[in-house]
Amino acid sequence: MTNRLSPVPEGFHTVTPYLMVPDADRMVGFMEQTFAAEETFRARGSAGGTHVEVRVGDSMVMIGGLPGRDPQPAAIFLYMGGVDDIYGRALAAGATPIEEPEDRHSDGDRRAGFADPFGNSWFVAQRIEDISREELQERYDGRA
């Protein structure tokens, strides 16, 4: 008998970021305002805090609310359209700039970066040029 149950829950991908912050509600609000995230699940976490799952585009992000504990900062890279709008919304939601939106010839993206109120770094990019992996490597190596 073969088990046809997928090891990955429906709606998730193999890799799912899990942000650990002292205030899950504030983090969810930041993500809703910045990325138009949609909360899909909320429960009491195993450590007594709050466990929340939000959808950003076609991906899920888990948020663990650990009141009274320090956040555990992460760096997350997202490919989404509207980099400039997302960057503006992030700053309006309390983020601090890391890098302003800019076209990057080196990788064919328009990219921006910011830190959320808990110290997580977010880099958001959209393709502006279709380049092969070989061309990308040449650009990073400084040959192009």
mmCIF file of C-alpha atoms in Angstrom:
data_model
loop_
_atom_site.group_PDB
_atom_site.id
_atom_site.type_symbol
_atom_site.label_atom_id
_atom_site.label_comp_id
_atom_site.label_asym_id
_atom_site.label_seq_id
_atom_site.Cartn_x
_atom_site.Cartn_y
_atom_site.Cartn_z
ATOM 1 C CA MET A 1 0.000 0.000 0.000
ATOM 2 C CA THR A 2 1.434 3.362 -1.003
ATOM 3 C CA ASN A 3 0.831 6.535 0.946
ATOM 4 C CA ARG A 4 -0.466 9.215 -1.417
ATOM 5 C CA LEU A 5 -0.513 11.888 1.267
ATOM 6 C CA SER A 6 1.695 14.801 0.261
ATOM 7 C CA PRO A 7 4.367 15.723 2.796
ATOM 8 C CA VAL A 8 3.607 19.401 2.033
ATOM 9 C CA PRO A 9 0.229 20.821 3.153
ATOM 10 C CA GLU A 10 -2.075 22.216 0.504
ATOM 11 C CA GLY A 11 -1.261 25.850 -0.286
ATOM 12 C CA PHE A 12 2.320 25.615 0.992
ATOM 13 C CA HIS A 13 5.660 25.166 -0.774
ATOM 14 C CA THR A 14 8.664 23.175 0.400
ATOM 15 C CA VAL A 15 10.245 26.189 2.136
ATOM 16 C CA THR A 16 8.066 28.324 4.421
ATOM 17 C CA PRO A 17 9.510 31.278 6.361
ATOM 18 C CA TYR A 18 8.607 31.281 10.057
ATOM 19 C CA LEU A 19 8.999 34.663 11.767
ATOM 20 C CA MET A 20 9.297 34.682 15.554
ATOM 21 C CA VAL A 21 8.232 38.048 17.024
ATOM 22 C CA PRO A 22 6.901 39.292 20.384
ATOM 23 C CA ASP A 23 3.692 40.703 18.849
ATOM 24 C CA ALA A 24 2.074 38.501 16.174
ATOM 25 C CA ASP A 25 -0.844 40.893 15.634
ATOM 26 C CA ARG A 26 1.503 43.779 14.854
ATOM 27 C CA MET A 27 3.512 41.600 12.456
ATOM 28 C CA VAL A 28 0.336 40.436 10.680
ATOM 29 C CA GLY A 29 -0.802 44.070 10.388
ATOM 30 C CA PHE A 30 2.562 45.079 8.928
ATOM 31 C CA MET A 31 2.389 42.272 6.369
ATOM 32 C CA GLU A 32 -1.226 43.050 5.471
ATOM 33 C CA GLN A 33 -0.396 46.718 4.891
ATOM 34 C CA THR A 34 2.890 46.098 3.080
ATOM 35 C CA PHE A 35 2.264 42.948 1.032
ATOM 36 C CA ALA A 36 -1.554 42.701 1.017
ATOM 37 C CA ALA A 37 -1.067 39.503 3.045
ATOM 38 C CA GLU A 38 -4.150 37.485 3.922
ATOM 39 C CA GLU A 39 -4.432 35.722 7.277
ATOM 40 C CA THR A 40 -5.485 32.127 6.691
ATOM 41 C CA PHE A 41 -5.058 30.468 10.097
ATOM 42 C CA ARG A 42 -4.617 31.404 13.769
ATOM 43 C CA ALA A 43 -4.187 29.208 16.836
ATOM 44 C CA ARG A 44 -2.551 29.030 20.236
ATOM 45 C CA GLY A 45 1.078 28.031 19.656
ATOM 46 C CA SER A 46 2.778 25.122 21.395
ATOM 47 C CA ALA A 47 4.940 27.527 23.460
ATOM 48 C CA GLY A 48 1.835 29.370 24.671
ATOM 49 C CA GLY A 49 2.071 32.224 22.183
ATOM 50 C CA THR A 50 0.136 32.794 18.998
ATOM 51 C CA HIS A 51 0.657 30.893 15.732
ATOM 52 C CA VAL A 52 -0.571 32.688 12.594
ATOM 53 C CA GLU A 53 -0.291 31.760 8.918
ATOM 54 C CA VAL A 54 -0.589 34.405 6.210
ATOM 55 C CA ARG A 55 -0.585 34.130 2.426
ATOM 56 C CA VAL A 56 1.609 36.530 0.436
ATOM 57 C CA GLY A 57 1.012 36.052 -3.268
ATOM 58 C CA ASP A 58 1.262 32.295 -3.822
ATOM 59 C CA SER A 59 3.309 31.579 -0.689
ATOM 60 C CA MET A 60 2.712 31.131 3.004
ATOM 61 C CA VAL A 61 4.537 32.745 5.926
ATOM 62 C CA MET A 62 4.161 31.495 9.489
ATOM 63 C CA ILE A 63 4.334 33.930 12.385
ATOM 64 C CA GLY A 64 5.011 32.883 15.953
ATOM 65 C CA GLY A 65 4.016 35.422 18.592
ATOM 66 C CA LEU A 66 6.202 35.078 21.665
ATOM 67 C CA PRO A 67 5.159 37.815 24.119
ATOM 68 C CA GLY A 68 7.986 38.956 26.367
ATOM 69 C CA ARG A 69 10.704 37.374 24.213
ATOM 70 C CA ASP A 70 13.101 38.986 21.793
ATOM 71 C CA PRO A 71 12.361 38.653 18.073
ATOM 72 C CA GLN A 72 14.513 36.252 16.088
ATOM 73 C CA PRO A 73 15.305 38.326 12.982
ATOM 74 C CA ALA A 74 15.401 36.767 9.531
ATOM 75 C CA ALA A 75 16.069 37.933 5.981
ATOM 76 C CA ILE A 76 13.408 37.167 3.388
ATOM 77 C CA PHE A 77 13.530 37.694 -0.376
ATOM 78 C CA LEU A 78 10.261 37.986 -2.314
ATOM 79 C CA TYR A 79 9.579 38.260 -6.040
ATOM 80 C CA MET A 80 6.476 40.424 -6.455
ATOM 81 C CA GLY A 81 5.282 43.088 -8.871
ATOM 82 C CA GLY A 82 5.075 46.714 -7.730
ATOM 83 C CA VAL A 83 8.380 47.027 -5.870
ATOM 84 C CA ASP A 84 8.074 50.807 -5.504
ATOM 85 C CA ASP A 85 4.534 50.604 -4.103
ATOM 86 C CA ILE A 86 5.490 47.820 -1.686
ATOM 87 C CA TYR A 87 8.502 49.816 -0.498
ATOM 88 C CA GLY A 88 6.305 52.862 0.115
ATOM 89 C CA ARG A 89 3.707 50.830 1.974
ATOM 90 C CA ALA A 90 6.421 49.212 4.107
ATOM 91 C CA LEU A 91 7.805 52.587 5.167
ATOM 92 C CA ALA A 92 4.267 53.798 5.931
ATOM 93 C CA ALA A 93 3.779 50.666 8.069
ATOM 94 C CA GLY A 94 6.858 51.459 10.172
ATOM 95 C CA ALA A 95 9.729 49.872 8.242
ATOM 96 C CA THR A 96 13.169 51.427 8.029
ATOM 97 C CA PRO A 97 14.947 51.621 4.664
ATOM 98 C CA ILE A 98 17.776 49.266 3.773
ATOM 99 C CA GLU A 99 17.947 50.083 0.057
ATOM 100 C CA GLU A 100 15.689 52.276 -2.042
ATOM 101 C CA PRO A 101 14.034 50.803 -5.152
ATOM 102 C CA GLU A 102 16.588 50.539 -7.920
ATOM 103 C CA ASP A 103 17.048 48.759 -11.252
ATOM 104 C CA ARG A 104 19.962 46.367 -10.877
ATOM 105 C CA HIS A 105 21.738 45.529 -14.130
ATOM 106 C CA SER A 106 23.787 42.888 -12.314
ATOM 107 C CA ASP A 107 20.808 40.581 -11.824
ATOM 108 C CA GLY A 108 18.036 41.921 -14.066
ATOM 109 C CA ASP A 109 15.776 42.908 -11.171
ATOM 110 C CA ARG A 110 14.263 46.047 -9.743
ATOM 111 C CA ARG A 111 14.819 45.653 -6.021
ATOM 112 C CA ALA A 112 14.271 47.374 -2.685
ATOM 113 C CA GLY A 113 14.978 46.441 0.909
ATOM 114 C CA PHE A 114 13.622 47.412 4.311
ATOM 115 C CA ALA A 115 13.514 46.194 7.901
ATOM 116 C CA ASP A 116 10.196 45.627 9.642
ATOM 117 C CA PRO A 117 9.583 46.864 13.213
ATOM 118 C CA PHE A 118 10.957 43.567 14.606
ATOM 119 C CA GLY A 119 14.290 43.682 12.760
ATOM 120 C CA ASN A 120 13.483 41.247 9.942
ATOM 121 C CA SER A 121 15.040 42.273 6.637
ATOM 122 C CA TRP A 122 12.800 42.100 3.574
ATOM 123 C CA PHE A 123 14.079 42.345 0.008
ATOM 124 C CA VAL A 124 11.441 42.619 -2.685
ATOM 125 C CA ALA A 125 12.249 42.352 -6.390
ATOM 126 C CA GLN A 126 10.640 42.029 -9.771
ATOM 127 C CA ARG A 127 12.213 40.909 -13.031
ATOM 128 C CA ILE A 128 12.937 43.726 -15.460
ATOM 129 C CA GLU A 129 15.120 41.693 -17.803
ATOM 130 C CA ASP A 130 15.003 38.048 -18.790
ATOM 131 C CA ILE A 131 18.558 36.746 -18.530
ATOM 132 C CA SER A 132 19.962 33.227 -18.506
ATOM 133 C CA ARG A 133 21.735 31.765 -15.486
ATOM 134 C CA GLU A 134 24.968 31.790 -17.524
ATOM 135 C CA GLU A 135 24.605 35.519 -18.253
ATOM 136 C CA LEU A 136 23.771 36.130 -14.607
ATOM 137 C CA GLN A 137 26.971 34.365 -13.540
ATOM 138 C CA GLU A 138 29.000 36.392 -16.032
ATOM 139 C CA ARG A 139 27.514 39.617 -14.674
ATOM 140 C CA TYR A 140 28.305 38.650 -11.112
ATOM 141 C CA ASP A 141 31.822 37.674 -12.166
ATOM 142 C CA GLY A 142 32.216 41.116 -13.789
ATOM 143 C CA ARG A 143 32.712 39.804 -17.314
ATOM 144 C CA ALA A 144 29.663 41.431 -18.853
#
